[in-house]
CSV table of C-alpha atoms in Angstrom, one decimal:
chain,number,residue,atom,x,y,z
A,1,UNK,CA,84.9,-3.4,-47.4
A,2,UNK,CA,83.2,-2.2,-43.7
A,3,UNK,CA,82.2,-4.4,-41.8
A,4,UNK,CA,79.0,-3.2,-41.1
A,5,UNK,CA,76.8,-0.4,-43.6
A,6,UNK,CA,73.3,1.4,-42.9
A,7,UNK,CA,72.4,0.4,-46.4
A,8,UNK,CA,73.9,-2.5,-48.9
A,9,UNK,CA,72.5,-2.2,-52.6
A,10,UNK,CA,72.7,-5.2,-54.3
A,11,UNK,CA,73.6,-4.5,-58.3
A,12,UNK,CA,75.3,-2.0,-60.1
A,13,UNK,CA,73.3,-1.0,-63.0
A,14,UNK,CA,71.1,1.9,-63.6
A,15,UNK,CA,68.9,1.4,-60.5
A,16,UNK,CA,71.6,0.3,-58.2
A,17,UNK,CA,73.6,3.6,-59.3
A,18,UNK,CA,70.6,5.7,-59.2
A,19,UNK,CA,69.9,4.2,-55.7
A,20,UNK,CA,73.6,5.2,-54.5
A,21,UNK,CA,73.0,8.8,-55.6
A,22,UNK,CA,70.4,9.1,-53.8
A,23,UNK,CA,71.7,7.9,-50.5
A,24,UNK,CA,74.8,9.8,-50.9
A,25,UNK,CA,72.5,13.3,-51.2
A,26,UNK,CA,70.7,12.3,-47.7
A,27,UNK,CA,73.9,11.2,-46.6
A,28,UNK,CA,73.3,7.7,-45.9
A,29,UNK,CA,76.7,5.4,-45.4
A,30,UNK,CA,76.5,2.4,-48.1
A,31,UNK,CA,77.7,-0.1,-50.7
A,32,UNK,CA,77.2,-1.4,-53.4
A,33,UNK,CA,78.0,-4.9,-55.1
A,34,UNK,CA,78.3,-5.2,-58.8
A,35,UNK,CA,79.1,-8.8,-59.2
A,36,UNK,CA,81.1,-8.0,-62.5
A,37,UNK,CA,81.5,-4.0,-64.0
A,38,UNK,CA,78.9,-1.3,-65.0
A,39,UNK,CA,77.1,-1.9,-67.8
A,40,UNK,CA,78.1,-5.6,-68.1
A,41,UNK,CA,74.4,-6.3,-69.2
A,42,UNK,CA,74.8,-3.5,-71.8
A,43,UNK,CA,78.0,-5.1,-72.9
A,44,UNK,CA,76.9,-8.8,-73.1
A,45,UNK,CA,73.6,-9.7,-73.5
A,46,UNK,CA,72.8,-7.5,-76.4
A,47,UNK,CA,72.1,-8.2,-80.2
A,48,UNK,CA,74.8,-6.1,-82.4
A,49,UNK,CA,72.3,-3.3,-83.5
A,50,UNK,CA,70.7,-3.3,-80.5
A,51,UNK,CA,69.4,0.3,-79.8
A,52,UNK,CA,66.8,1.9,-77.1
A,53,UNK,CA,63.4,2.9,-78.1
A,54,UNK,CA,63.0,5.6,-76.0
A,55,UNK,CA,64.4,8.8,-77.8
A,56,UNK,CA,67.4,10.1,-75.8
A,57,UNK,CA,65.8,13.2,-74.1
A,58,UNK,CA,63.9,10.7,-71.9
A,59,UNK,CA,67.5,9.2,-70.6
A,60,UNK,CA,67.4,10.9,-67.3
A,61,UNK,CA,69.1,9.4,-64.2
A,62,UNK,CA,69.0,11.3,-60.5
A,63,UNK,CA,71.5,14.3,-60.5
A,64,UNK,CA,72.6,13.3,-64.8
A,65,UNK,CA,70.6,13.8,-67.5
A,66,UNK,CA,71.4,12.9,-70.9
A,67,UNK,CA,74.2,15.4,-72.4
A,68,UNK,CA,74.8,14.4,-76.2
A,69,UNK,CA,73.7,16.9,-79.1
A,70,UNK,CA,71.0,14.2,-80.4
A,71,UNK,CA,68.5,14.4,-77.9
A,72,UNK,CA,65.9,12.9,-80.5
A,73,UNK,CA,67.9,10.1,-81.2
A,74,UNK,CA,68.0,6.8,-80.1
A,75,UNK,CA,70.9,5.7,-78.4
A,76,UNK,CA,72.7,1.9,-79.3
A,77,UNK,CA,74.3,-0.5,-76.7
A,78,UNK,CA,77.5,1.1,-76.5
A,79,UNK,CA,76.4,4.7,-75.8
A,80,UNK,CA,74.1,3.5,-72.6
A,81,UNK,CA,77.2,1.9,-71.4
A,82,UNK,CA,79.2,5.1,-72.0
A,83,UNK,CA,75.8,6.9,-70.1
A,84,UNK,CA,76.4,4.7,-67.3
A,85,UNK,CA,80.1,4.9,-67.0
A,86,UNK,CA,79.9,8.6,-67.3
A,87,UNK,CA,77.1,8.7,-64.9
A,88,UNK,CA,78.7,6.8,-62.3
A,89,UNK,CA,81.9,8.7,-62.9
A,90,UNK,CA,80.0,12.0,-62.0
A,91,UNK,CA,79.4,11.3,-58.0
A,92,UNK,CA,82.3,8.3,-57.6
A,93,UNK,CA,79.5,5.8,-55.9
A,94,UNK,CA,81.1,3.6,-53.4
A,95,UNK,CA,80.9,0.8,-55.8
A,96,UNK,CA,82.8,-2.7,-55.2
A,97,UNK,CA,83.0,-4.0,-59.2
A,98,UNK,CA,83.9,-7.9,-59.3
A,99,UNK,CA,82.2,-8.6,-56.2
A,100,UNK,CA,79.2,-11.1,-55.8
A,101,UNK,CA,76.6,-11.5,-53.0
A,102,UNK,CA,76.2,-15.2,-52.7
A,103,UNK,CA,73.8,-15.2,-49.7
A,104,UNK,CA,71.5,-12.6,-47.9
A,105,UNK,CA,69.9,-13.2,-44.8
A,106,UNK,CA,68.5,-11.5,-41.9
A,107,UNK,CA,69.9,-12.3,-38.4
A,108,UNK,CA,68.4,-12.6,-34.9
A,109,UNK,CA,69.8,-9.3,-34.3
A,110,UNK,CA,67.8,-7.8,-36.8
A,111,UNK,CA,70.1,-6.8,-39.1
A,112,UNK,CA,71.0,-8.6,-42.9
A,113,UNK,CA,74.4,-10.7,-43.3
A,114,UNK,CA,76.0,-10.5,-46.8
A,115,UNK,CA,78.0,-13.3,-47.5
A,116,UNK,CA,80.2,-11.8,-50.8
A,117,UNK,CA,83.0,-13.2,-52.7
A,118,UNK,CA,85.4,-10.7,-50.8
A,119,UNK,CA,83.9,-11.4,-47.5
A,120,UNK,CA,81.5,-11.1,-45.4
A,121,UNK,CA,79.3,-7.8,-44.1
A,122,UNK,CA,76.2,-6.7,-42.7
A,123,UNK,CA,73.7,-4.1,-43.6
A,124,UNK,CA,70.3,-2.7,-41.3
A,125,UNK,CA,69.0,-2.2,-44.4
A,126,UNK,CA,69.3,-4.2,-48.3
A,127,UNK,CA,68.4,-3.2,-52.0
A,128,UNK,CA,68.0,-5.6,-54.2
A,129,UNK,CA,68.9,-3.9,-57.8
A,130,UNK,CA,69.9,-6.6,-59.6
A,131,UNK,CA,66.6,-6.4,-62.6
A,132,UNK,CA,64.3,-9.1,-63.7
A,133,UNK,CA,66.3,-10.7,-67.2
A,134,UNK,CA,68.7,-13.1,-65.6
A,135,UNK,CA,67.0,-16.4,-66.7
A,136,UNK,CA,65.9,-16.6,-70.4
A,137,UNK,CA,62.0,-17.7,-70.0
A,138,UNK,CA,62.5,-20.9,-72.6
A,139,UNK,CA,58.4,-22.0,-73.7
A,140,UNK,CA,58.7,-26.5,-73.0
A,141,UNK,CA,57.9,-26.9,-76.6
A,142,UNK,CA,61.1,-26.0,-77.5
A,143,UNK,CA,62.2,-29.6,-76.2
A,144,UNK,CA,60.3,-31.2,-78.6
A,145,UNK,CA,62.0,-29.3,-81.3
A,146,UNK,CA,64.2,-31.3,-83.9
A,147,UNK,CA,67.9,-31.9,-82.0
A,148,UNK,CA,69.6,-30.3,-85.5
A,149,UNK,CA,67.3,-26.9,-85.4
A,150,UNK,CA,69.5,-24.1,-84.0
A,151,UNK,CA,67.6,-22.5,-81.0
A,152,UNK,CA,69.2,-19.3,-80.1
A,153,UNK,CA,67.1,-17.1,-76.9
A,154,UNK,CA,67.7,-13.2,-77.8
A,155,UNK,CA,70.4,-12.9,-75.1
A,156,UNK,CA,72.4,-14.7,-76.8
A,157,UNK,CA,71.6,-13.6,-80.5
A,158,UNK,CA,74.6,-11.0,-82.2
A,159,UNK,CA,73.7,-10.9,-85.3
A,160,UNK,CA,72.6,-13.3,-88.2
A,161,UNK,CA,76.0,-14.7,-89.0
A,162,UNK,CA,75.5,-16.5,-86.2
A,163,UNK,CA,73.0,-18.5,-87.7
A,164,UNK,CA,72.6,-21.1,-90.4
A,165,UNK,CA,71.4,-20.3,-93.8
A,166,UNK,CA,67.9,-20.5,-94.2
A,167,UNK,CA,64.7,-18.8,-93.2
A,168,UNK,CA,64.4,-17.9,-89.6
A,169,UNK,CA,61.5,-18.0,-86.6
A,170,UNK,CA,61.7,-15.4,-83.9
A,171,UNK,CA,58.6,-16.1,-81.6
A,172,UNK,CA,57.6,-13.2,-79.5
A,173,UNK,CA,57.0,-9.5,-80.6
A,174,UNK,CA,58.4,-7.7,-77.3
A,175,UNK,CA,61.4,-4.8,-78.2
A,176,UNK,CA,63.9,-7.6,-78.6
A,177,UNK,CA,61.7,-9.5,-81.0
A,178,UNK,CA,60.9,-7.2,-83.0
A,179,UNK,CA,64.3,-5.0,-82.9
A,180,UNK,CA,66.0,-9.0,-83.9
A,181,UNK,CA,63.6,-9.3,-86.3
A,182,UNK,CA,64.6,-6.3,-88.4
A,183,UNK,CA,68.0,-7.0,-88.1
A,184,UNK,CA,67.6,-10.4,-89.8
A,185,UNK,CA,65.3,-9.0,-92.5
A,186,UNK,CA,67.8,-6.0,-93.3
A,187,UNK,CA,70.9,-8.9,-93.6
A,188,UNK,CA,68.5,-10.5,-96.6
A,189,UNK,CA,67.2,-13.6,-94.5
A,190,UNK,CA,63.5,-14.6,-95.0
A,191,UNK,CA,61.9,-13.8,-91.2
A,192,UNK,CA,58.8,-15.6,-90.1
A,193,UNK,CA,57.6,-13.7,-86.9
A,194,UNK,CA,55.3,-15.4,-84.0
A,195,UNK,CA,53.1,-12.5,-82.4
A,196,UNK,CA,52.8,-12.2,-78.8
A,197,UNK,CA,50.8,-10.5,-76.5
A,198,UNK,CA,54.2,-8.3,-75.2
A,199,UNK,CA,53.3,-4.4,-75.5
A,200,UNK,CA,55.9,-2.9,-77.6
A,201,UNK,CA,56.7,0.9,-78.6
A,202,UNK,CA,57.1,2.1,-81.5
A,203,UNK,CA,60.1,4.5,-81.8
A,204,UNK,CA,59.1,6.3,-84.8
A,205,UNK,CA,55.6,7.4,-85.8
A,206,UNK,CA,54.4,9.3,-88.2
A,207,UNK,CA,58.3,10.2,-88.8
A,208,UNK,CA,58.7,11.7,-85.7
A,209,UNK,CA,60.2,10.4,-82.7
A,210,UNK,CA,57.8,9.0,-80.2
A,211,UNK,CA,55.2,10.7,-78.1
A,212,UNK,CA,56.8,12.0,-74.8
A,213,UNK,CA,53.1,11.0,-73.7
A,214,UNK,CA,54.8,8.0,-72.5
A,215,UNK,CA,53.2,4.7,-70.8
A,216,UNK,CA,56.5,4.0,-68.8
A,217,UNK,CA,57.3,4.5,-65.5
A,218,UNK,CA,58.8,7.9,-64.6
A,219,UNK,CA,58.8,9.2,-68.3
A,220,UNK,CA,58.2,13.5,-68.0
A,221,UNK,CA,56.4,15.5,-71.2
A,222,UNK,CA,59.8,17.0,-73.2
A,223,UNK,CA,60.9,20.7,-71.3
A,224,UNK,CA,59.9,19.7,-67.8
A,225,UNK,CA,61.7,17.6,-65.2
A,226,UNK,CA,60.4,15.3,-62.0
A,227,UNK,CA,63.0,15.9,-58.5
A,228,UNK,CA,61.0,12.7,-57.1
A,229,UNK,CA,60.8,9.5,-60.0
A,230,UNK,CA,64.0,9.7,-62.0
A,231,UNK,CA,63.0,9.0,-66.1
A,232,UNK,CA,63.6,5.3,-67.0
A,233,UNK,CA,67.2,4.8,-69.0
A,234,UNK,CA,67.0,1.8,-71.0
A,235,UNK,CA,65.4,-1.8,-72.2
A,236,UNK,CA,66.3,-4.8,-71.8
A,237,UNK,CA,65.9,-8.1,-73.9
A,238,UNK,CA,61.9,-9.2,-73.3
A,239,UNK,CA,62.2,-12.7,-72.0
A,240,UNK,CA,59.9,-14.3,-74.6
């Protein structure tokens, strides 16, 4: 590790990566920190049958776009960890995995100090790419729940075996409640579900995939391609 960088990125995921291959094209010196591997949220914070619902054509990260021969298709939690792997293994970022930022401030000089678990560095400029599902979002009634009712938030959720036997309430109808859901009904359990207000996509409709017409961010029509917003690649569990 330098001790000094023009840029530090913070996070090693799909924006932090995208982030580094874009510096690297202007040729801007950097790092980033990925306080444990690529694709550790991928890995560990996902349900079993967890799957995108964006169809696979729309998986387009700056300089990669999606490569498999199911472009239609609707890639699970292991394939957007291969995406990423494979992704970052096409420009060799200058990636520290297993390092954490611990403290980031900005000196009288001007410039930010890092304070990481291999070190210390500073940066003139920061990215912070590190997303928005760190802490589960918990509503206060759940305190007032019975001790003995299992309460399980949907980053920790695998699968139903999990669980004890018995009906089950999944409260919030974002792309994890809904995709949770399912799984439970298709494993025979009786599912109560609590709609919320969270938009959610369908990812079949009509049977066809979904509308390239898409409401997300940086989503292109199906044949045509965008040099300036790179598509969105992936979803992650809603926090309700």
């Amino acid at each position: 590790m330098n001790s000094h960088y023009s840029v530090a990125v913070i996070g090693g995921g799909q924006a932090g990566l995208s982030m580094s291959r874009l510096l690297r094209q202007r040729g801007v010196d950097h790092v980033v920190f990925e306080r444990d591997r690529v694709g550790h949220e991928w890995r560990t914070r996902r349900w079993d049958s967890f799957c995108l619902v964006t169809p696979n054509w729309q998986c387009n990260l700056p300089g990669y776009a999606y490569q498999g021969d199911d472009p239609d298709g609707f890639m699970v939690g292991a394939d957007v960890v291969d995406f990423l792997e494979k992704y970052a293994a096409s420009f060799d970022p200058p990636l520290l995995e297993g390092v954490e930022v611990t403290r980031l401030r900005r000196t009288r000089a001007g410039v930010f100090a890092l304070d990481t678990s291999a070190g210390r560095t500073t940066a003139d400029q920061v990215v912070i790419a590190t997303g928005p599902y760190h802490a589960p979002a918990v509503p206060r009634i759940a305190e007032r729940l019975p001790a003995e009712l299992v309460q399980v938030h949907s980053s920790q959720y695998r699968n139903s075996g999990q669980l004890p036997p018995g009906a089950v309430l999944v409260v919030g109808t974002g792309q994890s409640g809904c995709q949770i859901a399912e799984d439970l009904h298709l494993d025979g359990r009786q599912v109560h579900l609590a709609v919320g207000s969270a938009p959610r996509a369908a990812r079949r409709y009509r049977g066809g995939t979904r509308s390239p017409g898409s409401t997300r961010w940086g989503t292109t029509p199906a044949g045509s391609t965008s040099s300036a917003t790179p598509t969105r690649c992936g979803c992650g569990p809603t926090t309700t």
